[in-house]
PDB file of C-alpha atoms in Angstrom:
ATOM      1  CA  UNK A 229      10.977   6.803 -19.322  1.00  0.00           C
ATOM      2  CA  UNK A 230       8.778   6.964 -16.204  1.00  0.00           C
ATOM      3  CA  UNK A 231       7.284  10.266 -17.346  1.00  0.00           C
ATOM      4  CA  UNK A 232       6.786   8.929 -20.874  1.00  0.00           C
ATOM      5  CA  UNK A 233       4.910   5.818 -19.723  1.00  0.00           C
ATOM      6  CA  UNK A 234       2.867   7.827 -17.217  1.00  0.00           C
ATOM      7  CA  UNK A 235       1.680  10.149 -20.000  1.00  0.00           C
ATOM      8  CA  UNK A 236       1.052   7.159 -22.281  1.00  0.00           C
ATOM      9  CA  UNK A 237      -1.007   5.372 -19.639  1.00  0.00           C
ATOM     10  CA  UNK A 238      -2.989   8.531 -18.860  1.00  0.00           C
ATOM     11  CA  UNK A 239      -3.815   8.991 -22.531  1.00  0.00           C
ATOM     12  CA  UNK A 240      -5.001   5.391 -22.638  1.00  0.00           C
ATOM     13  CA  UNK A 241      -7.347   6.128 -19.735  1.00  0.00           C
ATOM     14  CA  UNK A 242      -8.697   9.167 -21.603  1.00  0.00           C
ATOM     15  CA  UNK A 243      -9.667   7.091 -24.651  1.00  0.00           C
ATOM     16  CA  UNK A 244     -12.868   5.947 -22.995  1.00  0.00           C
ATOM     17  CA  UNK A 245     -13.872   8.476 -20.335  1.00  0.00           C
ATOM     18  CA  UNK A 246     -17.007   6.500 -19.445  1.00  0.00           C
ATOM     19  CA  UNK A 247     -14.989   3.362 -18.776  1.00  0.00           C
ATOM     20  CA  UNK A 248     -12.603   5.446 -16.662  1.00  0.00           C
ATOM     21  CA  UNK A 249     -15.490   6.793 -14.547  1.00  0.00           C
ATOM     22  CA  UNK A 250     -17.023   3.332 -14.188  1.00  0.00           C
ATOM     23  CA  UNK A 251     -13.638   2.085 -12.991  1.00  0.00           C
ATOM     24  CA  UNK A 252     -13.526   4.747 -10.277  1.00  0.00           C
ATOM     25  CA  UNK A 253     -17.121   3.986  -9.270  1.00  0.00           C
ATOM     26  CA  UNK A 254     -16.359   0.261  -9.054  1.00  0.00           C
ATOM     27  CA  UNK A 255     -13.383   0.947  -6.782  1.00  0.00           C
ATOM     28  CA  UNK A 256     -15.468   3.178  -4.537  1.00  0.00           C
ATOM     29  CA  UNK A 257     -18.194   0.529  -4.242  1.00  0.00           C
ATOM     30  CA  UNK A 258     -15.628  -2.167  -3.498  1.00  0.00           C
ATOM     31  CA  UNK A 259     -14.053  -0.186  -0.674  1.00  0.00           C
ATOM     32  CA  UNK A 260     -17.469   0.894   0.604  1.00  0.00           C
ATOM     33  CA  UNK A 261     -18.347  -2.788   1.013  1.00  0.00           C
ATOM     34  CA  UNK A 262     -15.118  -3.422   2.935  1.00  0.00           C
ATOM     35  CA  UNK A 263     -15.730  -0.431   5.209  1.00  0.00           C
ATOM     36  CA  UNK A 264     -19.290  -1.567   5.912  1.00  0.00           C
ATOM     37  CA  UNK A 265     -17.901  -4.985   6.831  1.00  0.00           C
ATOM     38  CA  UNK A 266     -15.477  -3.352   9.273  1.00  0.00           C
ATOM     39  CA  UNK A 267     -18.272  -1.279  10.783  1.00  0.00           C
ATOM     40  CA  UNK A 268     -20.327  -4.437  11.245  1.00  0.00           C
ATOM     41  CA  UNK A 269     -17.410  -6.166  12.995  1.00  0.00           C
ATOM     42  CA  UNK A 270     -16.888  -3.235  15.359  1.00  0.00           C
ATOM     43  CA  UNK A 271     -20.574  -3.271  16.191  1.00  0.00           C
ATOM     44  CA  UNK A 272     -19.967  -6.739  17.636  1.00  0.00           C
ATOM     45  CA  UNK A 273     -16.594  -6.134  19.311  1.00  0.00           C
ATOM     46  CA  UNK A 274     -15.137  -2.858  20.668  1.00  0.00           C
ATOM     47  CA  UNK A 275     -11.600  -3.571  19.448  1.00  0.00           C
ATOM     48  CA  UNK A 276      -9.483  -6.070  17.559  1.00  0.00           C
ATOM     49  CA  UNK A 277      -6.344  -7.155  19.391  1.00  0.00           C
ATOM     50  CA  UNK A 278      -6.109  -3.786  21.133  1.00  0.00           C
ATOM     51  CA  UNK A 279      -6.966  -1.681  18.068  1.00  0.00           C
ATOM     52  CA  UNK A 280     -10.177   0.320  18.068  1.00  0.00           C
ATOM     53  CA  UNK A 281     -12.307   1.201  15.049  1.00  0.00           C
ATOM     54  CA  UNK A 282     -10.704   4.543  14.238  1.00  0.00           C
ATOM     55  CA  UNK A 283      -7.140   3.230  14.590  1.00  0.00           C
ATOM     56  CA  UNK A 284      -7.916   0.429  12.154  1.00  0.00           C
ATOM     57  CA  UNK A 285      -9.514   2.941   9.779  1.00  0.00           C
ATOM     58  CA  UNK A 286      -6.389   5.094   9.982  1.00  0.00           C
ATOM     59  CA  UNK A 287      -4.146   2.189   8.954  1.00  0.00           C
ATOM     60  CA  UNK A 288      -6.647   1.233   6.249  1.00  0.00           C
ATOM     61  CA  UNK A 289      -6.845   4.771   4.827  1.00  0.00           C
ATOM     62  CA  UNK A 290      -3.121   5.503   4.943  1.00  0.00           C
ATOM     63  CA  UNK A 291      -2.428   2.255   3.137  1.00  0.00           C
ATOM     64  CA  UNK A 292      -4.671   3.380   0.266  1.00  0.00           C
ATOM     65  CA  UNK A 293      -3.143   6.835  -0.083  1.00  0.00           C
ATOM     66  CA  UNK A 294      -0.492   6.612  -2.757  1.00  0.00           C
ATOM     67  CA  UNK A 295       0.104   7.627  -6.327  1.00  0.00           C
ATOM     68  CA  UNK A 296      -1.256   5.324  -8.986  1.00  0.00           C
ATOM     69  CA  UNK A 297      -2.448   7.032 -12.151  1.00  0.00           C
ATOM     70  CA  UNK A 298      -5.211   4.475 -12.768  1.00  0.00           C
ATOM     71  CA  UNK A 299      -6.478   4.146  -9.189  1.00  0.00           C
ATOM     72  CA  UNK A 300      -8.074   7.504  -8.501  1.00  0.00           C
ATOM     73  CA  UNK A 301     -10.969   5.779  -6.747  1.00  0.00           C
ATOM     74  CA  UNK A 302      -8.565   4.097  -4.327  1.00  0.00           C
ATOM     75  CA  UNK A 303      -6.742   7.369  -3.657  1.00  0.00           C
ATOM     76  CA  UNK A 304      -9.993   9.272  -3.024  1.00  0.00           C
ATOM     77  CA  UNK A 305     -11.261   6.556  -0.661  1.00  0.00           C
ATOM     78  CA  UNK A 306      -7.986   6.590   1.253  1.00  0.00           C
ATOM     79  CA  UNK A 307      -8.056  10.372   1.686  1.00  0.00           C
ATOM     80  CA  UNK A 308     -11.637  10.377   2.984  1.00  0.00           C
ATOM     81  CA  UNK A 309     -11.033   7.529   5.460  1.00  0.00           C
ATOM     82  CA  UNK A 310      -7.741   9.049   6.603  1.00  0.00           C
ATOM     83  CA  UNK A 311      -9.264  12.464   7.289  1.00  0.00           C
ATOM     84  CA  UNK A 312     -12.250  10.893   9.073  1.00  0.00           C
ATOM     85  CA  UNK A 313     -10.100   8.728  11.358  1.00  0.00           C
ATOM     86  CA  UNK A 314      -7.608  11.583  11.901  1.00  0.00           C
ATOM     87  CA  UNK A 315     -10.389  13.816  13.239  1.00  0.00           C
ATOM     88  CA  UNK A 316     -11.945  11.069  15.368  1.00  0.00           C
ATOM     89  CA  UNK A 317      -8.583  10.165  16.919  1.00  0.00           C
ATOM     90  CA  UNK A 318      -7.834  13.872  17.507  1.00  0.00           C
ATOM     91  CA  UNK A 319      -4.360  13.505  16.027  1.00  0.00           C
ATOM     92  CA  UNK A 320      -2.246  16.652  16.147  1.00  0.00           C
ATOM     93  CA  UNK A 321      -1.575  18.390  12.803  1.00  0.00           C
ATOM     94  CA  UNK A 322       2.120  18.147  13.705  1.00  0.00           C
ATOM     95  CA  UNK A 323       1.955  14.493  12.693  1.00  0.00           C
ATOM     96  CA  UNK A 324       1.010  15.372   9.114  1.00  0.00           C
ATOM     97  CA  UNK A 325       4.657  15.022   7.909  1.00  0.00           C
ATOM     98  CA  UNK A 326       4.647  11.458   9.290  1.00  0.00           C
ATOM     99  CA  UNK A 327       1.612  10.601   7.158  1.00  0.00           C
ATOM    100  CA  UNK A 328       3.114  12.271   4.072  1.00  0.00           C
ATOM    101  CA  UNK A 329       6.420  10.436   4.464  1.00  0.00           C
ATOM    102  CA  UNK A 330       4.559   7.145   4.920  1.00  0.00           C
ATOM    103  CA  UNK A 331       2.358   7.768   1.852  1.00  0.00           C
ATOM    104  CA  UNK A 332       5.300   8.563  -0.444  1.00  0.00           C
ATOM    105  CA  UNK A 333       7.374   5.704   0.941  1.00  0.00           C
ATOM    106  CA  UNK A 334       4.460   3.336   0.447  1.00  0.00           C
ATOM    107  CA  UNK A 335       4.515   4.062  -3.297  1.00  0.00           C
ATOM    108  CA  UNK A 336       8.125   2.873  -3.497  1.00  0.00           C
ATOM    109  CA  UNK A 337       7.459  -0.188  -1.354  1.00  0.00           C
ATOM    110  CA  UNK A 338       4.540  -1.378  -3.497  1.00  0.00           C
ATOM    111  CA  UNK A 339       6.442  -0.549  -6.688  1.00  0.00           C
ATOM    112  CA  UNK A 340       9.337  -2.604  -5.338  1.00  0.00           C
ATOM    113  CA  UNK A 341       7.061  -5.540  -4.533  1.00  0.00           C
ATOM    114  CA  UNK A 342       5.577  -5.456  -8.030  1.00  0.00           C
ATOM    115  CA  UNK A 343       9.045  -5.301  -9.632  1.00  0.00           C
ATOM    116  CA  UNK A 344      10.419  -8.055  -7.398  1.00  0.00           C
ATOM    117  CA  UNK A 345       7.534 -10.426  -8.055  1.00  0.00           C
ATOM    118  CA  UNK A 346       7.613  -9.640 -11.776  1.00  0.00           C
ATOM    119  CA  UNK A 347      11.250 -10.745 -11.835  1.00  0.00           C
ATOM    120  CA  UNK A 348      10.127 -14.340 -11.338  1.00  0.00           C
ATOM    121  CA  UNK A 349       8.446 -14.197 -14.747  1.00  0.00           C
ATOM    122  CA  UNK A 350      11.885 -14.525 -16.334  1.00  0.00           C
ATOM    123  CA  UNK A 351      12.282 -17.980 -14.781  1.00  0.00           C
ATOM    124  CA  UNK A 352       8.806 -19.361 -15.450  1.00  0.00           C
ATOM    125  CA  UNK A 353       7.204 -20.532 -18.662  1.00  0.00           C
ATOM    126  CA  UNK A 354       3.581 -19.896 -17.689  1.00  0.00           C
ATOM    127  CA  UNK A 355       2.072 -16.504 -16.977  1.00  0.00           C
ATOM    128  CA  UNK A 356       1.957 -15.545 -13.304  1.00  0.00           C
ATOM    129  CA  UNK A 357      -0.710 -13.189 -12.004  1.00  0.00           C
ATOM    130  CA  UNK A 358       1.851 -10.934 -10.335  1.00  0.00           C
ATOM    131  CA  UNK A 359      -0.393  -7.867 -10.201  1.00  0.00           C
ATOM    132  CA  UNK A 360      -3.069  -9.798  -8.333  1.00  0.00           C
ATOM    133  CA  UNK A 361      -0.524 -11.139  -5.824  1.00  0.00           C
ATOM    134  CA  UNK A 362       0.739  -7.600  -5.185  1.00  0.00           C
ATOM    135  CA  UNK A 363      -2.821  -6.466  -4.491  1.00  0.00           C
ATOM    136  CA  UNK A 364      -3.302  -9.391  -2.098  1.00  0.00           C
ATOM    137  CA  UNK A 365      -0.256  -8.245  -0.149  1.00  0.00           C
ATOM    138  CA  UNK A 366      -1.692  -4.727  -0.119  1.00  0.00           C
ATOM    139  CA  UNK A 367      -4.984  -6.091   1.211  1.00  0.00           C
ATOM    140  CA  UNK A 368      -3.112  -7.688   4.116  1.00  0.00           C
ATOM    141  CA  UNK A 369      -1.383  -4.378   4.895  1.00  0.00           C
ATOM    142  CA  UNK A 370      -4.732  -2.587   5.262  1.00  0.00           C
ATOM    143  CA  UNK A 371      -4.996  -3.931   8.796  1.00  0.00           C
ATOM    144  CA  UNK A 372      -2.684  -3.797  11.840  1.00  0.00           C
ATOM    145  CA  UNK A 373       0.106  -6.364  11.607  1.00  0.00           C
ATOM    146  CA  UNK A 374      -0.463  -7.538  15.190  1.00  0.00           C
ATOM    147  CA  UNK A 375      -3.719  -9.279  14.214  1.00  0.00           C
ATOM    148  CA  UNK A 376      -1.727 -11.758  12.112  1.00  0.00           C
ATOM    149  CA  UNK A 377       0.423 -14.728  13.240  1.00  0.00           C
ATOM    150  CA  UNK A 378       4.061 -14.017  14.125  1.00  0.00           C
ATOM    151  CA  UNK A 379       5.286 -15.648  10.915  1.00  0.00           C
ATOM    152  CA  UNK A 380       3.240 -13.262   8.750  1.00  0.00           C
ATOM    153  CA  UNK A 381       4.312 -10.311  10.878  1.00  0.00           C
ATOM    154  CA  UNK A 382       7.939 -11.213  10.152  1.00  0.00           C
ATOM    155  CA  UNK A 383       7.327 -11.695   6.423  1.00  0.00           C
ATOM    156  CA  UNK A 384       5.496  -8.390   6.002  1.00  0.00           C
ATOM    157  CA  UNK A 385       8.026  -6.456   8.054  1.00  0.00           C
ATOM    158  CA  UNK A 386      11.375  -7.817   6.886  1.00  0.00           C
ATOM    159  CA  UNK A 387      10.737  -9.481   3.491  1.00  0.00           C
ATOM    160  CA  UNK A 388       7.869  -7.510   1.976  1.00  0.00           C
ATOM    161  CA  UNK A 389       8.079  -4.427   4.254  1.00  0.00           C
ATOM    162  CA  UNK A 390       4.454  -3.301   4.007  1.00  0.00           C
ATOM    163  CA  UNK A 391       4.405  -2.753   7.785  1.00  0.00           C
ATOM    164  CA  UNK A 392       6.346   0.445   7.065  1.00  0.00           C
ATOM    165  CA  UNK A 393       3.517   1.819   4.905  1.00  0.00           C
ATOM    166  CA  UNK A 394       0.880   2.446   7.583  1.00  0.00           C
ATOM    167  CA  UNK A 395       1.199   0.138  10.591  1.00  0.00           C
ATOM    168  CA  UNK A 396       4.500   1.425  11.991  1.00  0.00           C
ATOM    169  CA  UNK A 397       3.708   5.111  11.236  1.00  0.00           C
ATOM    170  CA  UNK A 398       0.429   4.659  13.121  1.00  0.00           C
ATOM    171  CA  UNK A 399       2.280   3.173  16.102  1.00  0.00           C
ATOM    172  CA  UNK A 400       4.602   6.186  16.052  1.00  0.00           C
ATOM    173  CA  UNK A 401       1.617   8.539  16.111  1.00  0.00           C
ATOM    174  CA  UNK A 402       0.070   6.532  18.957  1.00  0.00           C
ATOM    175  CA  UNK A 403       3.296   6.871  20.933  1.00  0.00           C
ATOM    176  CA  UNK A 404       4.034   3.130  21.054  1.00  0.00           C
ATOM    177  CA  UNK A 405       7.432   3.678  19.428  1.00  0.00           C
ATOM    178  CA  UNK A 406       9.598   6.770  19.029  1.00  0.00           C
ATOM    179  CA  UNK A 407       8.396   9.087  16.276  1.00  0.00           C
ATOM    180  CA  UNK A 408      12.028   9.747  15.312  1.00  0.00           C
ATOM    181  CA  UNK A 409      11.994   6.253  13.813  1.00  0.00           C
ATOM    182  CA  UNK A 410       9.949   7.711  10.941  1.00  0.00           C
ATOM    183  CA  UNK A 411      13.373   8.286   9.379  1.00  0.00           C
ATOM    184  CA  UNK A 412      13.582   4.529   8.893  1.00  0.00           C
ATOM    185  CA  UNK A 413      10.487   4.481   6.693  1.00  0.00           C
ATOM    186  CA  UNK A 414      11.973   6.279   3.629  1.00  0.00           C
ATOM    187  CA  UNK A 415      15.296   4.489   4.167  1.00  0.00           C
ATOM    188  CA  UNK A 416      13.650   1.059   4.143  1.00  0.00           C
ATOM    189  CA  UNK A 417      11.404   1.918   1.197  1.00  0.00           C
ATOM    190  CA  UNK A 418      14.320   3.311  -0.821  1.00  0.00           C
ATOM    191  CA  UNK A 419      16.559   0.344  -0.028  1.00  0.00           C
ATOM    192  CA  UNK A 420      13.812  -2.151  -0.865  1.00  0.00           C
ATOM    193  CA  UNK A 421      13.020  -0.394  -4.155  1.00  0.00           C
ATOM    194  CA  UNK A 422      16.741  -0.335  -5.077  1.00  0.00           C
ATOM    195  CA  UNK A 423      17.086  -4.035  -4.185  1.00  0.00           C
ATOM    196  CA  UNK A 424      14.027  -4.936  -6.281  1.00  0.00           C
ATOM    197  CA  UNK A 425      15.443  -3.105  -9.303  1.00  0.00           C
ATOM    198  CA  UNK A 426      18.755  -4.924  -8.888  1.00  0.00           C
ATOM    199  CA  UNK A 427      16.975  -8.286  -8.817  1.00  0.00           C
ATOM    200  CA  UNK A 428      15.013  -7.230 -11.922  1.00  0.00           C
ATOM    201  CA  UNK A 429      18.199  -6.338 -13.816  1.00  0.00           C
ATOM    202  CA  UNK A 430      19.855  -9.616 -12.824  1.00  0.00           C
ATOM    203  CA  UNK A 431      16.751 -11.581 -13.827  1.00  0.00           C
ATOM    204  CA  UNK A 432      16.642  -9.773 -17.149  1.00  0.00           C
ATOM    205  CA  UNK A 433      19.733 -11.702 -18.195  1.00  0.00           C
ATOM    206  CA  UNK A 434      17.638 -14.883 -18.201  1.00  0.00           C
ATOM    207  CA  UNK A 435      15.053 -13.432 -20.551  1.00  0.00           C
ATOM    208  CA  UNK A 436      14.329 -15.385 -23.688  1.00  0.00           C
ATOM    209  CA  UNK A 437      11.915 -14.223 -26.362  1.00  0.00           C
ATOM    210  CA  UNK A 438       9.043 -16.456 -27.437  1.00  0.00           C
ATOM    211  CA  UNK A 439      10.897 -17.172 -30.663  1.00  0.00           C
ATOM    212  CA  UNK A 440      14.090 -18.344 -29.042  1.00  0.00           C
TER     213      UNK A 440
END
């Protein structure tokens, strides 16, 4: 079914190639504005809570690198920023598997968040903008978790584990925590995705059609 819907969605994107290209361009412009804002901030201060410009860019870029068939602009932006910050930080190529594991795991974490939040739709009458809320969580994860209050750090580490997408892998690469802990990243992402699907299936029992 996943393959079927992927092909179906890709064909939908091909219907209007111009709209597809405009969508990519809009994404690129949006992220360009965010990057310019970050550059402006780092012109005023050398670091944010112990994180320098290139470390923040690394977390930002890695968080964008994932697989979403209708977000090619986001993927391309993430790759460019990640390579740029990787070179500037002089990170060893031996850490490439860490980045790959984090990128793949991030796909499952964000898919799990979307599924989990969508489950609440079975208990509400009105339409909830779940997709937008998922993107807001992703926006928070673009930056190091330590810049947020302790409560948010807890929420985005143990409830919505977006800290495992880029923040914790970056800390492993920096040597703040043992790199062997990268094994936790796919385990947490897999467990969270499995849990989200279970909640979805349980919530499905409460579904009622509009005619019922």
